[in-house]
mmCIF file of C-alpha atoms in Angstrom:
data_model
loop_
_atom_site.group_PDB
_atom_site.id
_atom_site.type_symbol
_atom_site.label_atom_id
_atom_site.label_comp_id
_atom_site.label_asym_id
_atom_site.label_seq_id
_atom_site.Cartn_x
_atom_site.Cartn_y
_atom_site.Cartn_z
ATOM 1 C CA MET A 112 39.042 -18.830 -13.310
ATOM 2 C CA PRO A 113 40.752 -22.226 -12.807
ATOM 3 C CA LYS A 114 38.823 -24.795 -10.802
ATOM 4 C CA ASP A 115 41.263 -24.827 -7.924
ATOM 5 C CA THR A 116 40.798 -21.098 -7.360
ATOM 6 C CA VAL A 117 36.991 -21.051 -7.478
ATOM 7 C CA VAL A 118 35.651 -19.531 -4.278
ATOM 8 C CA LYS A 119 32.116 -20.085 -3.012
ATOM 9 C CA LEU A 120 29.705 -17.187 -3.374
ATOM 10 C CA ALA A 121 27.342 -16.020 -0.672
ATOM 11 C CA ILE A 122 24.410 -15.150 -2.909
ATOM 12 C CA ALA A 123 20.746 -14.205 -2.660
ATOM 13 C CA THR A 124 18.109 -13.054 -5.137
ATOM 14 C CA CYS A 125 14.937 -11.221 -4.155
ATOM 15 C CA THR A 126 12.133 -9.250 -5.738
ATOM 16 C CA ALA A 127 10.465 -6.089 -4.463
ATOM 17 C CA PRO A 128 7.334 -4.225 -5.522
ATOM 18 C CA VAL A 129 6.420 -0.813 -6.816
ATOM 19 C CA ASN A 130 4.195 1.280 -4.571
ATOM 20 C CA ILE A 131 1.937 4.124 -5.659
ATOM 21 C CA ALA A 132 1.155 6.808 -3.086
ATOM 22 C CA VAL A 133 -2.407 7.982 -2.565
ATOM 23 C CA VAL A 134 -1.226 10.561 -0.016
ATOM 24 C CA LYS A 135 1.954 11.916 -1.575
ATOM 25 C CA TYR A 136 5.448 12.380 -0.179
ATOM 26 C CA TRP A 137 7.017 15.565 -1.555
ATOM 27 C CA GLY A 138 9.698 17.447 0.327
ATOM 28 C CA LYS A 139 12.423 16.595 2.821
ATOM 29 C CA ARG A 140 13.347 18.243 6.089
ATOM 30 C CA ASN A 141 16.719 16.457 6.052
ATOM 31 C CA GLU A 142 18.303 15.756 2.663
ATOM 32 C CA ASP A 143 21.033 13.422 3.931
ATOM 33 C CA LEU A 144 18.804 11.122 5.985
ATOM 34 C CA ILE A 145 15.813 11.571 3.642
ATOM 35 C CA LEU A 146 13.365 12.638 6.333
ATOM 36 C CA PRO A 147 10.049 13.879 4.906
ATOM 37 C CA ILE A 148 8.097 17.012 5.773
ATOM 38 C CA ASN A 149 4.876 14.983 5.892
ATOM 39 C CA SER A 150 3.643 11.413 6.315
ATOM 40 C CA SER A 151 2.368 9.497 3.276
ATOM 41 C CA LEU A 152 0.347 6.416 2.371
ATOM 42 C CA SER A 153 0.601 4.067 -0.581
ATOM 43 C CA VAL A 154 -0.688 0.885 -2.159
ATOM 44 C CA THR A 155 1.902 -1.800 -2.886
ATOM 45 C CA LEU A 156 1.344 -3.272 -6.352
ATOM 46 C CA ASP A 157 1.444 -6.949 -7.237
ATOM 47 C CA GLN A 158 4.845 -8.230 -8.337
ATOM 48 C CA ASP A 159 3.407 -10.445 -11.056
ATOM 49 C CA GLN A 160 3.124 -7.223 -13.075
ATOM 50 C CA LEU A 161 5.650 -4.738 -11.642
ATOM 51 C CA LYS A 162 8.813 -5.586 -9.760
ATOM 52 C CA THR A 163 12.538 -5.166 -9.354
ATOM 53 C CA THR A 164 14.687 -8.290 -9.175
ATOM 54 C CA THR A 165 18.066 -8.022 -7.464
ATOM 55 C CA THR A 166 20.893 -10.481 -6.917
ATOM 56 C CA VAL A 167 23.644 -9.741 -4.397
ATOM 57 C CA ALA A 168 26.763 -11.895 -4.229
ATOM 58 C CA SER A 169 29.650 -11.654 -1.775
ATOM 59 C CA CYS A 170 32.994 -13.365 -2.266
ATOM 60 C CA ARG A 171 36.553 -12.998 -1.007
ATOM 61 C CA SER A 172 37.829 -13.009 -4.591
ATOM 62 C CA PHE A 173 35.922 -9.829 -5.487
ATOM 63 C CA GLN A 174 38.289 -6.874 -5.760
ATOM 64 C CA GLU A 175 35.700 -4.111 -5.328
ATOM 65 C CA ASP A 176 32.009 -3.451 -4.830
ATOM 66 C CA ARG A 177 30.213 -3.302 -8.212
ATOM 67 C CA ILE A 178 26.649 -2.759 -9.412
ATOM 68 C CA TRP A 179 24.807 -3.362 -12.694
ATOM 69 C CA LEU A 180 21.376 -1.785 -13.277
ATOM 70 C CA ASN A 181 19.247 -2.979 -16.190
ATOM 71 C CA GLY A 182 22.266 -4.429 -17.963
ATOM 72 C CA LYS A 183 24.628 -1.475 -17.502
ATOM 73 C CA GLU A 184 27.358 -1.073 -14.904
ATOM 74 C CA GLU A 185 26.781 2.011 -12.753
ATOM 75 C CA ASP A 186 28.771 3.958 -10.178
ATOM 76 C CA ILE A 187 28.680 2.048 -6.890
ATOM 77 C CA ASN A 188 29.901 5.180 -5.076
ATOM 78 C CA HIS A 189 26.568 6.982 -5.397
ATOM 79 C CA PRO A 190 25.958 8.388 -1.879
ATOM 80 C CA ARG A 191 22.540 6.735 -1.479
ATOM 81 C CA LEU A 192 23.850 3.332 -2.513
ATOM 82 C CA GLN A 193 26.707 3.749 -0.076
ATOM 83 C CA SER A 194 24.290 4.677 2.730
ATOM 84 C CA CYS A 195 22.386 1.423 2.286
ATOM 85 C CA LEU A 196 25.548 -0.697 2.048
ATOM 86 C CA ARG A 197 27.073 1.001 5.069
ATOM 87 C CA GLU A 198 23.970 0.568 7.247
ATOM 88 C CA ILE A 199 23.468 -3.119 6.397
ATOM 89 C CA ARG A 200 27.138 -3.854 7.059
ATOM 90 C CA ARG A 201 26.980 -1.919 10.342
ATOM 91 C CA LEU A 202 23.975 -3.936 11.517
ATOM 92 C CA ALA A 203 25.664 -7.191 10.508
ATOM 93 C CA ARG A 204 28.783 -6.283 12.512
ATOM 94 C CA LYS A 205 26.607 -5.322 15.481
ATOM 95 C CA ARG A 206 24.771 -8.649 15.353
ATOM 96 C CA ARG A 207 28.086 -10.483 15.190
ATOM 97 C CA SER A 208 29.530 -8.515 18.123
ATOM 98 C CA ASP A 209 26.333 -9.233 20.062
ATOM 99 C CA GLY A 210 27.111 -12.943 19.750
ATOM 100 C CA ASP A 211 24.966 -13.943 16.764
ATOM 101 C CA SER A 212 26.908 -16.828 15.213
ATOM 102 C CA SER A 213 24.639 -16.916 12.123
ATOM 103 C CA VAL A 214 26.435 -13.856 10.722
ATOM 104 C CA ASP A 215 29.308 -14.982 8.461
ATOM 105 C CA VAL A 216 32.472 -13.247 9.726
ATOM 106 C CA GLY A 217 34.189 -13.592 6.355
ATOM 107 C CA CYS A 218 31.274 -12.010 4.530
ATOM 108 C CA LEU A 219 31.717 -8.819 6.549
ATOM 109 C CA SER A 220 35.086 -8.132 4.936
ATOM 110 C CA HIS A 221 34.177 -9.267 1.401
ATOM 111 C CA LYS A 222 33.169 -7.025 -1.462
ATOM 112 C CA VAL A 223 29.766 -7.416 -3.112
ATOM 113 C CA HIS A 224 28.501 -7.558 -6.674
ATOM 114 C CA ILE A 225 24.932 -6.359 -7.224
ATOM 115 C CA CYS A 226 22.792 -6.898 -10.300
ATOM 116 C CA SER A 227 19.311 -5.402 -10.539
ATOM 117 C CA VAL A 228 16.654 -5.288 -13.264
ATOM 118 C CA ASN A 229 13.200 -3.712 -13.508
ATOM 119 C CA ASN A 230 10.452 -5.205 -15.662
ATOM 120 C CA PHE A 231 9.017 -1.710 -16.266
ATOM 121 C CA PRO A 232 10.316 1.648 -17.576
ATOM 122 C CA THR A 233 12.821 3.280 -15.240
ATOM 123 C CA ALA A 234 12.523 6.934 -14.148
ATOM 124 C CA ALA A 235 9.222 7.592 -15.933
ATOM 125 C CA GLY A 236 7.134 8.195 -12.829
ATOM 126 C CA LEU A 237 6.616 4.488 -12.094
ATOM 127 C CA ALA A 238 8.403 4.442 -8.727
ATOM 128 C CA SER A 239 11.423 2.552 -10.048
ATOM 129 C CA SER A 240 13.766 3.911 -7.354
ATOM 130 C CA ALA A 241 11.378 2.807 -4.593
ATOM 131 C CA ALA A 242 11.276 -0.782 -5.837
ATOM 132 C CA GLY A 243 14.999 -0.717 -6.602
ATOM 133 C CA PHE A 244 16.247 0.416 -3.202
ATOM 134 C CA ALA A 245 13.728 -1.742 -1.322
ATOM 135 C CA CYS A 246 14.978 -4.744 -3.269
ATOM 136 C CA LEU A 247 18.622 -3.798 -2.719
ATOM 137 C CA VAL A 248 18.217 -3.473 1.053
ATOM 138 C CA TYR A 249 16.128 -6.641 1.387
ATOM 139 C CA THR A 250 18.629 -8.684 -0.652
ATOM 140 C CA LEU A 251 21.689 -7.263 1.120
ATOM 141 C CA ALA A 252 20.032 -8.158 4.427
ATOM 142 C CA ARG A 253 19.665 -11.780 3.266
ATOM 143 C CA VAL A 254 23.327 -12.032 2.305
ATOM 144 C CA TYR A 255 24.561 -10.416 5.515
ATOM 145 C CA GLY A 256 22.113 -12.184 7.843
ATOM 146 C CA VAL A 257 20.447 -8.981 9.000
ATOM 147 C CA GLU A 258 16.866 -9.165 10.263
ATOM 148 C CA GLY A 259 14.317 -6.808 11.797
ATOM 149 C CA GLU A 260 13.122 -3.342 10.783
ATOM 150 C CA LEU A 261 14.689 -2.495 7.425
ATOM 151 C CA SER A 262 12.430 0.280 6.111
ATOM 152 C CA GLY A 263 14.557 2.975 7.774
ATOM 153 C CA ILE A 264 17.546 1.779 5.743
ATOM 154 C CA ALA A 265 15.571 1.588 2.488
ATOM 155 C CA ARG A 266 14.414 5.168 3.190
ATOM 156 C CA GLN A 267 18.038 6.325 3.014
ATOM 157 C CA GLY A 268 18.242 5.032 -0.555
ATOM 158 C CA SER A 269 14.972 6.507 -1.782
ATOM 159 C CA GLY A 270 12.351 7.929 0.554
ATOM 160 C CA SER A 271 9.374 6.035 -0.831
ATOM 161 C CA ALA A 272 11.415 2.799 -0.896
ATOM 162 C CA CYS A 273 10.555 2.355 2.778
ATOM 163 C CA ARG A 274 6.912 1.790 1.773
ATOM 164 C CA SER A 275 7.922 -0.959 -0.693
ATOM 165 C CA MET A 276 9.229 -3.010 2.244
ATOM 166 C CA TYR A 277 5.650 -4.040 3.032
ATOM 167 C CA GLY A 278 2.681 -5.318 1.074
ATOM 168 C CA GLY A 279 -0.851 -3.978 0.905
ATOM 169 C CA PHE A 280 -1.566 -0.520 2.268
ATOM 170 C CA VAL A 281 1.436 1.157 3.864
ATOM 171 C CA GLN A 282 2.039 4.425 5.672
ATOM 172 C CA TRP A 283 5.395 6.151 6.005
ATOM 173 C CA ILE A 284 5.353 7.891 9.362
ATOM 174 C CA MET A 285 7.320 11.126 9.017
ATOM 175 C CA GLY A 286 8.706 10.909 12.569
ATOM 176 C CA GLU A 287 10.128 13.633 14.747
ATOM 177 C CA ALA A 288 13.592 12.444 15.827
ATOM 178 C CA GLU A 289 16.532 14.310 14.300
ATOM 179 C CA ASP A 290 18.374 11.044 13.581
ATOM 180 C CA GLY A 291 15.375 9.624 11.720
ATOM 181 C CA ARG A 292 14.961 6.533 13.891
ATOM 182 C CA ASP A 293 11.160 7.006 14.042
ATOM 183 C CA SER A 294 10.749 7.798 10.316
ATOM 184 C CA VAL A 295 9.720 4.306 9.225
ATOM 185 C CA ALA A 296 7.080 2.492 7.213
ATOM 186 C CA GLN A 297 4.230 0.567 8.771
ATOM 187 C CA GLN A 298 1.630 -1.684 7.186
ATOM 188 C CA VAL A 299 -1.903 -0.339 7.616
ATOM 189 C CA GLU A 300 -3.646 -3.359 6.090
ATOM 190 C CA PRO A 301 -2.355 -6.393 4.123
ATOM 191 C CA GLU A 302 -2.981 -6.869 0.404
ATOM 192 C CA SER A 303 -5.776 -9.361 1.182
ATOM 193 C CA HIS A 304 -7.797 -6.667 2.994
ATOM 194 C CA TRP A 305 -9.468 -5.223 -0.132
ATOM 195 C CA PRO A 306 -9.584 -8.091 -2.643
ATOM 196 C CA ASP A 307 -11.700 -6.360 -5.310
ATOM 197 C CA LEU A 308 -9.552 -3.211 -5.523
ATOM 198 C CA ARG A 309 -7.857 -2.994 -8.923
ATOM 199 C CA VAL A 310 -5.095 -0.778 -10.292
ATOM 200 C CA LEU A 311 -4.559 0.288 -13.894
ATOM 201 C CA VAL A 312 -1.298 1.986 -14.892
ATOM 202 C CA LEU A 313 -1.852 4.059 -18.046
ATOM 203 C CA VAL A 314 1.595 4.544 -19.545
ATOM 204 C CA ALA A 315 1.497 7.799 -21.467
ATOM 205 C CA SER A 316 5.270 8.080 -21.629
ATOM 206 C CA ALA A 317 8.196 5.835 -20.822
ATOM 207 C CA GLU A 318 10.686 8.674 -21.283
ATOM 208 C CA ARG A 319 12.892 9.930 -18.483
ATOM 209 C CA LYS A 320 11.173 12.840 -16.759
ATOM 210 C CA PRO A 321 12.723 16.299 -17.357
ATOM 211 C CA VAL A 322 12.964 17.203 -13.645
ATOM 212 C CA GLY A 323 13.937 14.400 -11.253
ATOM 213 C CA SER A 324 12.078 13.930 -7.988
ATOM 214 C CA THR A 325 15.075 14.747 -5.806
ATOM 215 C CA SER A 326 15.832 18.140 -7.367
ATOM 216 C CA GLY A 327 12.141 18.891 -7.901
ATOM 217 C CA MET A 328 11.100 18.449 -4.283
ATOM 218 C CA GLN A 329 14.126 20.381 -3.021
ATOM 219 C CA THR A 330 13.109 23.351 -5.156
ATOM 220 C CA SER A 331 9.519 23.019 -3.913
ATOM 221 C CA VAL A 332 10.641 23.082 -0.277
ATOM 222 C CA GLU A 333 12.672 26.219 -0.946
ATOM 223 C CA THR A 334 10.062 28.153 -2.946
ATOM 224 C CA SER A 335 6.487 26.862 -2.489
ATOM 225 C CA SER A 336 4.352 28.328 0.297
ATOM 226 C CA LEU A 337 1.567 25.947 -0.752
ATOM 227 C CA LEU A 338 3.809 22.968 0.039
ATOM 228 C CA LYS A 339 4.337 24.230 3.598
ATOM 229 C CA HIS A 340 0.572 24.690 4.040
ATOM 230 C CA ARG A 341 -0.071 21.211 2.633
ATOM 231 C CA ALA A 342 2.426 19.510 4.946
ATOM 232 C CA GLU A 343 1.321 21.304 8.103
ATOM 233 C CA SER A 344 -2.427 21.829 7.635
ATOM 234 C CA VAL A 345 -3.734 19.325 5.086
ATOM 235 C CA VAL A 346 -1.825 16.033 5.184
ATOM 236 C CA PRO A 347 -2.218 15.193 8.909
ATOM 237 C CA GLY A 348 -6.012 15.155 8.639
ATOM 238 C CA ARG A 349 -5.942 13.546 5.200
ATOM 239 C CA MET A 350 -3.803 10.662 6.503
ATOM 240 C CA LYS A 351 -6.398 9.879 9.173
ATOM 241 C CA GLN A 352 -9.222 10.041 6.626
ATOM 242 C CA MET A 353 -7.353 7.833 4.151
ATOM 243 C CA ILE A 354 -6.525 5.179 6.743
ATOM 244 C CA GLU A 355 -10.184 5.134 7.781
ATOM 245 C CA ALA A 356 -11.312 4.827 4.140
ATOM 246 C CA VAL A 357 -8.923 1.917 3.558
ATOM 247 C CA ARG A 358 -9.945 0.103 6.722
ATOM 248 C CA LYS A 359 -13.660 0.516 5.902
ATOM 249 C CA ARG A 360 -13.067 -0.308 2.215
ATOM 250 C CA ASP A 361 -14.961 2.893 1.444
ATOM 251 C CA PHE A 362 -14.143 3.413 -2.226
ATOM 252 C CA ALA A 363 -16.026 6.710 -2.590
ATOM 253 C CA ALA A 364 -13.978 8.302 0.204
ATOM 254 C CA PHE A 365 -10.770 6.616 -0.991
ATOM 255 C CA ALA A 366 -11.312 7.905 -4.539
ATOM 256 C CA ASP A 367 -12.112 11.457 -3.461
ATOM 257 C CA LEU A 368 -9.066 11.703 -1.185
ATOM 258 C CA THR A 369 -6.772 10.122 -3.775
ATOM 259 C CA MET A 370 -7.703 12.531 -6.566
ATOM 260 C CA ARG A 371 -7.661 15.600 -4.338
ATOM 261 C CA ASP A 372 -4.228 14.691 -3.023
ATOM 262 C CA SER A 373 -2.829 14.086 -6.503
ATOM 263 C CA ASN A 374 -4.204 17.436 -7.673
ATOM 264 C CA GLN A 375 -2.742 19.250 -4.683
ATOM 265 C CA PHE A 376 0.647 17.624 -5.174
ATOM 266 C CA HIS A 377 0.762 18.862 -8.772
ATOM 267 C CA ALA A 378 -0.500 22.265 -7.629
ATOM 268 C CA THR A 379 2.556 22.491 -5.350
ATOM 269 C CA CYS A 380 4.697 21.657 -8.384
ATOM 270 C CA LEU A 381 3.091 24.589 -10.220
ATOM 271 C CA ASP A 382 3.581 26.770 -7.126
ATOM 272 C CA THR A 383 7.281 25.896 -7.163
ATOM 273 C CA TYR A 384 9.460 28.621 -8.675
ATOM 274 C CA PRO A 385 10.292 28.064 -11.452
ATOM 275 C CA PRO A 386 7.254 25.794 -11.860
ATOM 276 C CA ILE A 387 7.559 22.054 -12.505
ATOM 277 C CA PHE A 388 5.313 20.378 -15.091
ATOM 278 C CA TYR A 389 5.070 16.609 -14.687
ATOM 279 C CA LEU A 390 1.673 16.189 -16.379
ATOM 280 C CA ASN A 391 1.294 16.363 -20.132
ATOM 281 C CA THR A 392 -1.686 16.785 -22.470
ATOM 282 C CA VAL A 393 -2.647 13.114 -22.243
ATOM 283 C CA SER A 394 -2.463 13.276 -18.430
ATOM 284 C CA ARG A 395 -4.940 16.144 -18.395
ATOM 285 C CA GLN A 396 -7.229 14.307 -20.822
ATOM 286 C CA VAL A 397 -7.246 11.273 -18.508
ATOM 287 C CA ILE A 398 -8.219 13.528 -15.592
ATOM 288 C CA ALA A 399 -11.123 14.929 -17.614
ATOM 289 C CA LEU A 400 -12.138 11.432 -18.718
ATOM 290 C CA VAL A 401 -12.288 10.150 -15.131
ATOM 291 C CA HIS A 402 -14.398 13.054 -13.887
ATOM 292 C CA GLN A 403 -16.830 12.828 -16.806
ATOM 293 C CA TYR A 404 -17.112 9.042 -16.411
ATOM 294 C CA ASN A 405 -17.867 9.386 -12.692
ATOM 295 C CA ARG A 406 -20.317 12.223 -13.340
ATOM 296 C CA HIS A 407 -22.206 10.080 -15.841
ATOM 297 C CA TYR A 408 -22.840 7.445 -13.177
ATOM 298 C CA GLY A 409 -23.366 9.879 -10.336
ATOM 299 C CA GLU A 410 -20.699 8.204 -8.188
ATOM 300 C CA ALA A 411 -16.940 7.746 -7.962
ATOM 301 C CA ARG A 412 -16.261 4.532 -9.852
ATOM 302 C CA VAL A 413 -12.653 5.300 -10.742
ATOM 303 C CA ALA A 414 -9.929 7.517 -9.275
ATOM 304 C CA TYR A 415 -6.693 8.821 -10.754
ATOM 305 C CA THR A 416 -3.379 9.671 -9.184
ATOM 306 C CA PHE A 417 -0.148 10.903 -10.779
ATOM 307 C CA ASP A 418 3.309 10.727 -9.246
ATOM 308 C CA ALA A 419 6.192 12.810 -10.601
ATOM 309 C CA GLY A 420 5.504 11.867 -14.200
ATOM 310 C CA PRO A 421 2.752 11.819 -16.830
ATOM 311 C CA ASN A 422 1.526 8.256 -16.307
ATOM 312 C CA ALA A 423 -1.910 7.903 -14.718
ATOM 313 C CA VAL A 424 -2.535 5.286 -12.064
ATOM 314 C CA ILE A 425 -6.211 4.424 -11.880
ATOM 315 C CA TYR A 426 -7.839 2.853 -8.825
ATOM 316 C CA THR A 427 -11.195 1.163 -9.287
ATOM 317 C CA LEU A 428 -13.162 -1.916 -8.241
ATOM 318 C CA GLN A 429 -13.147 -5.206 -10.126
ATOM 319 C CA GLN A 430 -16.724 -4.753 -11.349
ATOM 320 C CA HIS A 431 -15.836 -1.553 -13.235
ATOM 321 C CA VAL A 432 -12.499 -2.551 -14.793
ATOM 322 C CA ALA A 433 -13.742 -3.974 -18.104
ATOM 323 C CA GLU A 434 -16.008 -1.051 -18.963
ATOM 324 C CA PHE A 435 -13.537 1.636 -17.969
ATOM 325 C CA LEU A 436 -10.756 -0.008 -19.985
ATOM 326 C CA SER A 437 -13.099 -0.076 -22.969
ATOM 327 C CA VAL A 438 -13.715 3.648 -22.466
ATOM 328 C CA VAL A 439 -9.964 4.290 -22.366
ATOM 329 C CA ARG A 440 -9.460 2.190 -25.482
ATOM 330 C CA HIS A 441 -12.178 4.197 -27.284
ATOM 331 C CA PHE A 442 -10.817 7.645 -26.399
ATOM 332 C CA PHE A 443 -7.143 6.661 -26.670
ATOM 333 C CA PRO A 444 -7.135 4.239 -29.631
ATOM 334 C CA PRO A 445 -3.988 2.091 -29.462
ATOM 335 C CA ASP A 446 -1.423 1.788 -32.205
ATOM 336 C CA ASN A 447 -2.038 -1.575 -33.907
ATOM 337 C CA ASN A 448 1.608 -2.514 -34.314
ATOM 338 C CA GLY A 449 1.314 -5.942 -32.687
ATOM 339 C CA LYS A 450 2.103 -4.709 -29.206
ATOM 340 C CA LYS A 451 -0.331 -5.818 -26.528
ATOM 341 C CA PHE A 452 -2.303 -2.812 -25.288
ATOM 342 C CA VAL A 453 -3.317 -4.290 -21.920
ATOM 343 C CA THR A 454 -0.787 -6.403 -20.011
ATOM 344 C CA GLY A 455 -1.058 -8.067 -16.630
ATOM 345 C CA LEU A 456 -4.348 -9.281 -15.207
ATOM 346 C CA GLN A 457 -6.729 -10.391 -17.927
ATOM 347 C CA VAL A 458 -9.689 -8.116 -18.624
ATOM 348 C CA GLU A 459 -12.766 -8.845 -20.726
ATOM 349 C CA HIS A 460 -13.133 -6.540 -23.739
ATOM 350 C CA LEU A 461 -16.565 -4.874 -23.661
ATOM 351 C CA GLY A 462 -18.349 -2.481 -25.968
ATOM 352 C CA ILE A 463 -19.574 0.845 -24.581
ATOM 353 C CA SER A 464 -22.940 2.497 -25.099
ATOM 354 C CA GLU A 465 -23.497 5.526 -27.305
ATOM 355 C CA GLU A 466 -24.945 7.253 -24.255
ATOM 356 C CA LEU A 467 -21.670 6.831 -22.379
ATOM 357 C CA LYS A 468 -19.620 7.955 -25.391
ATOM 358 C CA SER A 469 -21.659 11.141 -25.727
ATOM 359 C CA ALA A 470 -21.475 11.814 -21.977
ATOM 360 C CA ILE A 471 -17.687 12.021 -22.237
ATOM 361 C CA CYS A 472 -16.946 15.173 -24.213
ATOM 362 C CA LEU A 473 -13.462 14.340 -25.464
ATOM 363 C CA GLU A 474 -11.945 14.011 -28.881
ATOM 364 C CA PRO A 475 -10.169 10.663 -29.286
ATOM 365 C CA THR A 476 -6.370 10.855 -29.040
ATOM 366 C CA PRO A 477 -4.810 8.017 -31.052
ATOM 367 C CA LYS A 478 -1.629 6.568 -29.526
ATOM 368 C CA GLY A 479 -1.957 8.876 -26.489
ATOM 369 C CA ILE A 480 -1.483 5.882 -24.213
ATOM 370 C CA SER A 481 1.259 3.420 -25.125
ATOM 371 C CA TYR A 482 -0.026 0.520 -23.057
ATOM 372 C CA ILE A 483 -1.852 -0.301 -19.834
ATOM 373 C CA ILE A 484 -0.734 -2.488 -16.943
ATOM 374 C CA SER A 485 -3.650 -4.192 -15.187
ATOM 375 C CA THR A 486 -2.779 -5.139 -11.613
ATOM 376 C CA LYS A 487 -3.872 -5.139 -7.966
ATOM 377 C CA ALA A 488 -2.485 -4.743 -4.445
ATOM 378 C CA GLY A 489 0.278 -7.217 -3.671
ATOM 379 C CA PRO A 490 2.804 -8.441 -1.093
ATOM 380 C CA GLY A 491 6.127 -7.002 0.009
ATOM 381 C CA PRO A 492 9.616 -8.258 -0.958
ATOM 382 C CA ARG A 493 10.132 -11.952 -1.603
ATOM 383 C CA VAL A 494 13.108 -14.320 -1.739
ATOM 384 C CA LEU A 495 13.675 -16.382 -4.888
ATOM 385 C CA ASP A 496 15.068 -19.756 -3.818
ATOM 386 C CA ASP A 497 15.690 -21.197 -7.295
ATOM 387 C CA PRO A 498 19.407 -20.719 -8.157
ATOM 388 C CA SER A 499 18.501 -20.456 -11.847
ATOM 389 C CA GLN A 500 16.838 -17.130 -11.048
ATOM 390 C CA HIS A 501 20.096 -15.511 -9.903
ATOM 391 C CA LEU A 502 21.081 -12.583 -12.141
ATOM 392 C CA LEU A 503 24.781 -13.153 -11.425
ATOM 393 C CA ALA A 504 26.694 -16.174 -12.717
ATOM 394 C CA ALA A 505 29.126 -18.301 -10.705
ATOM 395 C CA ASP A 506 31.943 -15.873 -11.554
ATOM 396 C CA GLY A 507 30.013 -12.996 -9.991
ATOM 397 C CA LEU A 508 29.301 -11.279 -13.318
ATOM 398 C CA PRO A 509 25.846 -10.655 -14.808
ATOM 399 C CA LYS A 510 24.193 -13.339 -16.847
ATOM 400 C CA THR A 511 23.327 -12.284 -20.386
ATOM 401 C CA SER A 512 19.584 -11.824 -19.973
ATOM 402 C CA GLY A 513 17.040 -10.838 -17.339
ATOM 403 C CA PRO A 514 13.257 -10.629 -17.077
ATOM 404 C CA PRO A 515 11.626 -9.132 -20.182
ATOM 405 C CA PRO A 516 10.083 -5.680 -19.753
ATOM 406 C CA LEU A 517 6.318 -5.258 -19.758
ATOM 407 C CA GLY A 518 4.571 -3.676 -22.702
ATOM 408 C CA VAL A 519 7.010 -4.877 -25.336
#
């Protein structure tokens, strides 16, 4: 546009993390407000390895709200996107009417352009919607001058997004109020609480899952009696045990609870009618590998969990990372096509003993795992202050390139 018509952008860019639940959320009691049938608890992962980056710009010259996700323009009228936009704008208007002069009056009537990119595969069971909606809400709040409790708004985009609003170990309290005002996330402990806890994401598939989480959990609520039992009789006690294990840094208890909860979640998927299969052959081999590895040492050294997808997330302690990764590399030999097999935090490459190899009764599965992301617990959303990191150019349209994806 000509120089004399250039209008100043209100712009902000933020990043938000992925979180991986160790006590799973599956099932809603209110579809519109995204209110869960049980509480849940997750670990927020470090953004140096897994994150969503979002830029939001507001300008009076914009003709309509627009959004670009991973380089492609998408429908801004998606109901969940609209819920988040509507709630942030409502809070901004309320702050302004309450006399807060820091809220830009003009911004309230302007349209927004949103550009968001993930540095990991979308919709493959890696909690992309959680990071995405947490980042959207956090960035919108910066542009509109909204502060305070934002997890309840992120929840209306994607339920587990509320947990990505905090770092470390986070619980999503299911709440009881019909309007959802008490269904919010709360930090249990910060990321610094358990410094030697490590996380390994074993990417068995980066393909879009055949049954999405939203439709899958709705079918489970309607058809699975096991899900009802889990929500009412199992999760309340398990939440207390998990919080205690985290606070005591009791890895044996943490590992046992994590694996049992993952197994029960997938059992409810099988109990759904018709059944839902998120795990694949490689997933089941990883489960067997973990149990045989732990049995060999007579203690829980590693724990697996699977969300709604085939990728395993492994929790372990720093002292066991190198050996376990060597075990994974042995039983899932990588494709030597130049792609880095382990990304993220550096890990020493160790050999493994013949005794350990023979203790694990599995046939190697070449190329079963595409790559591994080595990471740890990390902080909640962050603001990027460097203008060069904005994903939108001065004209409000996406720049040509964003952060490169991991594993390529």
